Short mmCIF file of C-alpha atoms in Angstrom, two decimals:
data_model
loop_
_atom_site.label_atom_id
_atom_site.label_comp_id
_atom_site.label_asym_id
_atom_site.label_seq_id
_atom_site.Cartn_x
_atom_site.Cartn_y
_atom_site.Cartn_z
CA UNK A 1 -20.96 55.08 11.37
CA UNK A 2 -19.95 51.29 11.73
CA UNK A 3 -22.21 48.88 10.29
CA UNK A 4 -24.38 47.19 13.64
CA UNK A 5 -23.10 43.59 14.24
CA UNK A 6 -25.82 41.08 13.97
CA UNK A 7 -24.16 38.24 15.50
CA UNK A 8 -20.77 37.67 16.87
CA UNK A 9 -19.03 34.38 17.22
CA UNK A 10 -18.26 33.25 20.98
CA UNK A 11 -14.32 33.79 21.68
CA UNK A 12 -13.89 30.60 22.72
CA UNK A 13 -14.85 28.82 19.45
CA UNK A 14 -11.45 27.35 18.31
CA UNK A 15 -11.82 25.90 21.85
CA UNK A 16 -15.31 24.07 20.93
CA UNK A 17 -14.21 23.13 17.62
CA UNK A 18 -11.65 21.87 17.98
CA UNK A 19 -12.60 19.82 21.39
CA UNK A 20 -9.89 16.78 22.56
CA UNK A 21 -12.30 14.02 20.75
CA UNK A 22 -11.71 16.14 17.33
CA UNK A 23 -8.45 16.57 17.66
CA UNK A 24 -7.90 12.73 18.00
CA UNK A 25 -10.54 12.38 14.70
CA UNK A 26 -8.16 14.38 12.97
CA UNK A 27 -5.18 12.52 13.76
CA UNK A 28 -6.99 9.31 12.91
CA UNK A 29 -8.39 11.05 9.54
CA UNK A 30 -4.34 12.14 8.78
CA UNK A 31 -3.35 8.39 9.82
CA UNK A 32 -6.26 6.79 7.77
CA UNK A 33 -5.00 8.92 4.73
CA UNK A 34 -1.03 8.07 5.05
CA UNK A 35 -1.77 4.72 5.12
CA UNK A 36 -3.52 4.95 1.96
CA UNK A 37 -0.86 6.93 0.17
CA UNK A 38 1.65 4.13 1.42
CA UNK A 39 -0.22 1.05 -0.03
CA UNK A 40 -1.52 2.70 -3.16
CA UNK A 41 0.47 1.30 -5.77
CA UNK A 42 1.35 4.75 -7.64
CA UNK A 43 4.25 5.76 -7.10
CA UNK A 44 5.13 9.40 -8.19
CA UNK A 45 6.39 13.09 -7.00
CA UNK A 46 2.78 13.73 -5.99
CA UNK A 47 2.21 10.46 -3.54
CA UNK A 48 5.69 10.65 -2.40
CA UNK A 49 5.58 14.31 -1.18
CA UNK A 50 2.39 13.58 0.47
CA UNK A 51 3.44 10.45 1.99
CA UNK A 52 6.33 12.20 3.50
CA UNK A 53 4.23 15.62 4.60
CA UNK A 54 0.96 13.20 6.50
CA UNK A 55 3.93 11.08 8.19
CA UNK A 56 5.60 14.35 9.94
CA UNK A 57 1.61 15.60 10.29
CA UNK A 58 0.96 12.02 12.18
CA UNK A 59 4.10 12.05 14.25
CA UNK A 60 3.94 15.93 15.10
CA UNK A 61 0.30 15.29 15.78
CA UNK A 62 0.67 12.22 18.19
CA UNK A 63 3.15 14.56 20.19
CA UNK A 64 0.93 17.45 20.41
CA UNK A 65 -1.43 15.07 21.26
CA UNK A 66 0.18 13.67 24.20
CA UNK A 67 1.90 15.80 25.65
CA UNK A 68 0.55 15.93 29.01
CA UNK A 69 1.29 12.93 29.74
CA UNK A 70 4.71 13.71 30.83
CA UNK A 71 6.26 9.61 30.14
CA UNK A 72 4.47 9.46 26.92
CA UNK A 73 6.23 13.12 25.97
CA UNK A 74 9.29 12.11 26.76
CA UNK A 75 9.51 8.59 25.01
CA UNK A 76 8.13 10.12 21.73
CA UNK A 77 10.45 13.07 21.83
CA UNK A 78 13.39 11.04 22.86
CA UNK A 79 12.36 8.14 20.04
CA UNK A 80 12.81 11.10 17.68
CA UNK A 81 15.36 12.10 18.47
CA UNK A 82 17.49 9.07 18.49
CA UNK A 83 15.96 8.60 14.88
CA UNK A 84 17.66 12.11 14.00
CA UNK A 85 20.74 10.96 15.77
CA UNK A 86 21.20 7.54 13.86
CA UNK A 87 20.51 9.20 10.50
CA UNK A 88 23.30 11.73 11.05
CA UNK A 89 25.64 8.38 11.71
CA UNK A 90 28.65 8.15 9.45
CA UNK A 91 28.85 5.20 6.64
CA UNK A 92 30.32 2.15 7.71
CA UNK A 93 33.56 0.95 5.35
CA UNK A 94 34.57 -1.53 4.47
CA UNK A 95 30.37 -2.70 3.18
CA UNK A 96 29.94 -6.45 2.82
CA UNK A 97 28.83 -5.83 -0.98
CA UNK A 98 28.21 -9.83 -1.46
CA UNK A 99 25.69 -9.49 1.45
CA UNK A 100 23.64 -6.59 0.49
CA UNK A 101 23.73 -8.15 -3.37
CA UNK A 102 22.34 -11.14 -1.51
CA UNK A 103 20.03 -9.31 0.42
CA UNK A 104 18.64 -7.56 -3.12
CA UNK A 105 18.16 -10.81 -4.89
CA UNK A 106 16.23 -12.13 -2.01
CA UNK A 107 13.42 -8.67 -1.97
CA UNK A 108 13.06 -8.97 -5.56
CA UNK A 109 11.57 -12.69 -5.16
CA UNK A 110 9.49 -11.13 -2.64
CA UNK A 111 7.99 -9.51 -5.22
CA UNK A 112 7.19 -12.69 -7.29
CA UNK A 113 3.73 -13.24 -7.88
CA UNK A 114 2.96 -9.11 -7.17
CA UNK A 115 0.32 -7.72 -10.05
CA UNK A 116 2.11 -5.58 -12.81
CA UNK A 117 0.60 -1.93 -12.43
CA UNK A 118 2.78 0.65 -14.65
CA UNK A 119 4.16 3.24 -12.57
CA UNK A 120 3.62 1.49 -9.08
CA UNK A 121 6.38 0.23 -6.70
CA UNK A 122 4.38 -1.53 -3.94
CA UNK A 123 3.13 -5.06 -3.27
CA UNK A 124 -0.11 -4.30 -4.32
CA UNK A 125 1.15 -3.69 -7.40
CA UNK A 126 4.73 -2.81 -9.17
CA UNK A 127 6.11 -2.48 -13.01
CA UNK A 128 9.70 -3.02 -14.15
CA UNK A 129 11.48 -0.48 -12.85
CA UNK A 130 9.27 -0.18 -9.74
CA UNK A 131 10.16 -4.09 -9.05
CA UNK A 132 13.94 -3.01 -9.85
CA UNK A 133 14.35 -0.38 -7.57
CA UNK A 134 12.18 -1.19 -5.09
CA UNK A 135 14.01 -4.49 -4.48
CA UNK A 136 17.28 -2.58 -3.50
CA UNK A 137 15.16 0.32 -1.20
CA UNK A 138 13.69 -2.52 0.63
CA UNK A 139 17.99 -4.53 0.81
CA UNK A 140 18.99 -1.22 1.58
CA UNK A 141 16.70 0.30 4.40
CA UNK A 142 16.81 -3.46 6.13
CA UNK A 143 20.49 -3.97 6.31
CA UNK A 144 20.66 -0.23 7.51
CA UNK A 145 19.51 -0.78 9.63
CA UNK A 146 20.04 -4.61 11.13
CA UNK A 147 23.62 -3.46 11.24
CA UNK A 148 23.35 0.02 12.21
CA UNK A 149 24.45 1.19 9.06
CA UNK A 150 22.48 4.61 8.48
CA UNK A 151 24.21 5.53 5.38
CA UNK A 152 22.52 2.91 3.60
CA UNK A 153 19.20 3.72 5.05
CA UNK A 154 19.56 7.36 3.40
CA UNK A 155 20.63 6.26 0.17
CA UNK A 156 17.42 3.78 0.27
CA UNK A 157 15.40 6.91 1.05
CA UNK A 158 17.07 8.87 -1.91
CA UNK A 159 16.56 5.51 -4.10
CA UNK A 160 13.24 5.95 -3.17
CA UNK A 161 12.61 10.12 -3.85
CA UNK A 162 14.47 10.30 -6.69
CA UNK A 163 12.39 7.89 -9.22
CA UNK A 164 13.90 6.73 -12.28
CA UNK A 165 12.84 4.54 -15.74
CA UNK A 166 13.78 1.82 -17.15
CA UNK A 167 15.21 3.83 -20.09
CA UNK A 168 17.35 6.28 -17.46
CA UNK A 169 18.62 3.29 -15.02
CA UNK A 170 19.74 2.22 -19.04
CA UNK A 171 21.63 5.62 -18.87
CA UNK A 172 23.46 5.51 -15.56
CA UNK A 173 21.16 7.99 -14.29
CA UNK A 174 22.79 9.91 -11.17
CA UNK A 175 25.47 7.21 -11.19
CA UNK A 176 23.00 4.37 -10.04
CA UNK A 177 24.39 1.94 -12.26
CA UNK A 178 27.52 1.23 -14.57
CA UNK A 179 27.15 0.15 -17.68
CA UNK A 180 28.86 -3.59 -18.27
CA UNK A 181 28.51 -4.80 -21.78
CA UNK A 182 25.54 -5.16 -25.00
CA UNK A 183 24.53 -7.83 -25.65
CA UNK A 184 22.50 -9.50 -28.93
CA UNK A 185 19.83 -10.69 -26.69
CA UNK A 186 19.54 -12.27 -23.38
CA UNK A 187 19.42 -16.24 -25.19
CA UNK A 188 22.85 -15.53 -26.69
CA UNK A 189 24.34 -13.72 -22.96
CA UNK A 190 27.58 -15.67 -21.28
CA UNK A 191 26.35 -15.39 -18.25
CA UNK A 192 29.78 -16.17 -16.60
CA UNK A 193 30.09 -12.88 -17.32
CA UNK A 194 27.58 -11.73 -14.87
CA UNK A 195 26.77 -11.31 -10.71
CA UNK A 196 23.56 -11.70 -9.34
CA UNK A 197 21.21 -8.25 -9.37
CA UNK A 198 22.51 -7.58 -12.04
CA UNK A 199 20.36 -5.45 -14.38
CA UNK A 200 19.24 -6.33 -18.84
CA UNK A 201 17.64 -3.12 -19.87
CA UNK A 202 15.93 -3.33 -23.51
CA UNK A 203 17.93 -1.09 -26.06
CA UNK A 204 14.54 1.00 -25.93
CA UNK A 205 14.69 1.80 -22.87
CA UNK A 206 10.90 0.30 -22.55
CA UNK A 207 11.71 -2.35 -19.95
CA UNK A 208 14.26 -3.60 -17.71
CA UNK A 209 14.61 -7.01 -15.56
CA UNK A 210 17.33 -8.71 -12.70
CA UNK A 211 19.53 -11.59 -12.77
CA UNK A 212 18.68 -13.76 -9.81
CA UNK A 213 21.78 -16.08 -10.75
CA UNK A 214 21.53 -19.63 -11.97
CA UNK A 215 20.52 -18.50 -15.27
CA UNK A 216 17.55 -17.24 -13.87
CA UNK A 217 15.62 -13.60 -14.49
CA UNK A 218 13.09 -11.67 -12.68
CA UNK A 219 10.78 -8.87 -14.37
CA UNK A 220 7.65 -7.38 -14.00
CA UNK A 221 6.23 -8.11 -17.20
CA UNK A 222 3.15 -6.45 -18.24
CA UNK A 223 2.10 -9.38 -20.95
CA UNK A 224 2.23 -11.66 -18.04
CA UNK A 225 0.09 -8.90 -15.93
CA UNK A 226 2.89 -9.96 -13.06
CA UNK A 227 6.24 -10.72 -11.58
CA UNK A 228 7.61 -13.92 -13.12
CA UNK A 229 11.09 -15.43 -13.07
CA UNK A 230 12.27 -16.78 -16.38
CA UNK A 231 14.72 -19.44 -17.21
CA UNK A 232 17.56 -18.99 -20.25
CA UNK A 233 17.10 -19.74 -22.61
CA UNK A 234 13.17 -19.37 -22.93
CA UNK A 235 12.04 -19.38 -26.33
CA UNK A 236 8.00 -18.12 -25.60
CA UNK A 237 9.25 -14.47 -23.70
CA UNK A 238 10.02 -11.39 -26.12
CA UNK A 239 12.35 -9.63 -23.89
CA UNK A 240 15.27 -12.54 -24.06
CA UNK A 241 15.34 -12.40 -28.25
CA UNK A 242 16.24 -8.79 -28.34
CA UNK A 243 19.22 -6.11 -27.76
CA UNK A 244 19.85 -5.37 -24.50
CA UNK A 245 22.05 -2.86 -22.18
CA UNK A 246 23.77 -5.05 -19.24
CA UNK A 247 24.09 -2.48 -16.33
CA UNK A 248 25.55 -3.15 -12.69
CA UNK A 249 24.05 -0.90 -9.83
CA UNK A 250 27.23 1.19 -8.68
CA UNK A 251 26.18 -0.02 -4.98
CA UNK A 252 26.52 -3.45 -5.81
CA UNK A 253 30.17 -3.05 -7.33
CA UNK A 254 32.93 -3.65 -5.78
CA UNK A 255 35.22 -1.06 -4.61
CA UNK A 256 31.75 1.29 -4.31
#
């Protein structure tokens, strides 16, 4: 003999839960949330795998959302899928790699000022590498897309998943840079020798900085607790009296 049901729950109580006003709460909640993983200054596997899973939640949500409106429908679905149709594009050749070098050196300065946070990559706050290879995401995603180029945008995406040190960009990690020459210390550098974004990485592997050109450096230094620029020679920072790696990044080489 069955066991006598007390209560039962209404069938239709999906329907009150989840009523049109919670639905849009939700969405709101999942927006609120993305845009906190975006500005938080961490940067790891963790806040990029959610940042990526609330943005589809947000955009798939905002369709489901809307879509009786039948012109709201159709501009969202057909904004999509010219997104998926530009990202399949082919890469341009030849690449203006002056411009896009150009284009680096300028986000990095954007940067200048930005509080040192170790392990972040975001204005609020960025380390070494973060300031290195977030200077080249931000060159690379822009041009991309001001010239229709999607092949950059996707490597500025994979620049962006696949997160790297100081110590492996010192390394040519996944090809991202080539090494160039050692050097005693960034005082006694020729820097005829040298191209703007270039990269000195410390023969430690504990820090790395950009050449801006001019005899001028960029790093996130965490003594300084922020993005500075340096002049050579400077006799008061650490970093310029000691062995360092000079590495290009293979996207800024010619012939790449």
């Amino acid at each position: 003999m069955y066991p006598r049901v007390l209560w039962r729950p209404p069938d239709n109580i999906v329907k009150i839960f989840l009523t049109k006003r919670l639905r849009w709460l939700l969405w709101f909640s999942a927006l609120t949330l993305y845009a906190f993983v975006v500005v938080f200054p961490l940067g790891n596997l963790l806040t990029r795998t959610l940042s990526v899973a609330l943005l589809g939640t947000v955009w798939i949500g905002l369709i489901a959302l809307t879509w009786r409106h039948r012109f709201l429908r159709i501009a969202l679905l057909g904004f999509t899928g010219l997104c998926l149709a530009f990202f399949a594009l082919p890469r341009q050749v030849p690449r203006d790699v002056p411009s896009l070098r150009n284009e680096y050196t300028a986000g990095l300065r954007r940067y200048e000022g930005r509080n040192y946070f170790w392990g972040g990559e975001s204005p609020k706050g960025i380390d070494c590498s973060g300031l290195i290879r977030r200077g080249l995401i931000d060159a690379l995603v822009l041009r991309g897309v001001r010239t229709l180029d999607a092949a950059m945008v996707r490597e500025g995406i994979s620049l962006w998943w696949h997160d790297c040190s100081a110590r492996a960009l010192g390394e040519s990690y996944r090809g991202l840079t080539i090494h160039l020459l050692d050097t005693p210390s960034i005082n006694a550098l020729d820097h005829s020798q040298l191209l703007p974004g270039d990269l000195a990485v410390t023969d430690t592997g504990v820090h790395i900085m950009a050449y801006l050109g001019g005899d001028l450096w960029i790093e996130a230094d965490p003594g300084a607790s922020h993005v500075i620029t340096v002049a050579v020679p400077s006799n008061d920072n650490l970093w310029f009296h000691g062995p360092m790696k000079i590495m290009r990044w293979s996207l800024l080489s010619d012939g790449i």
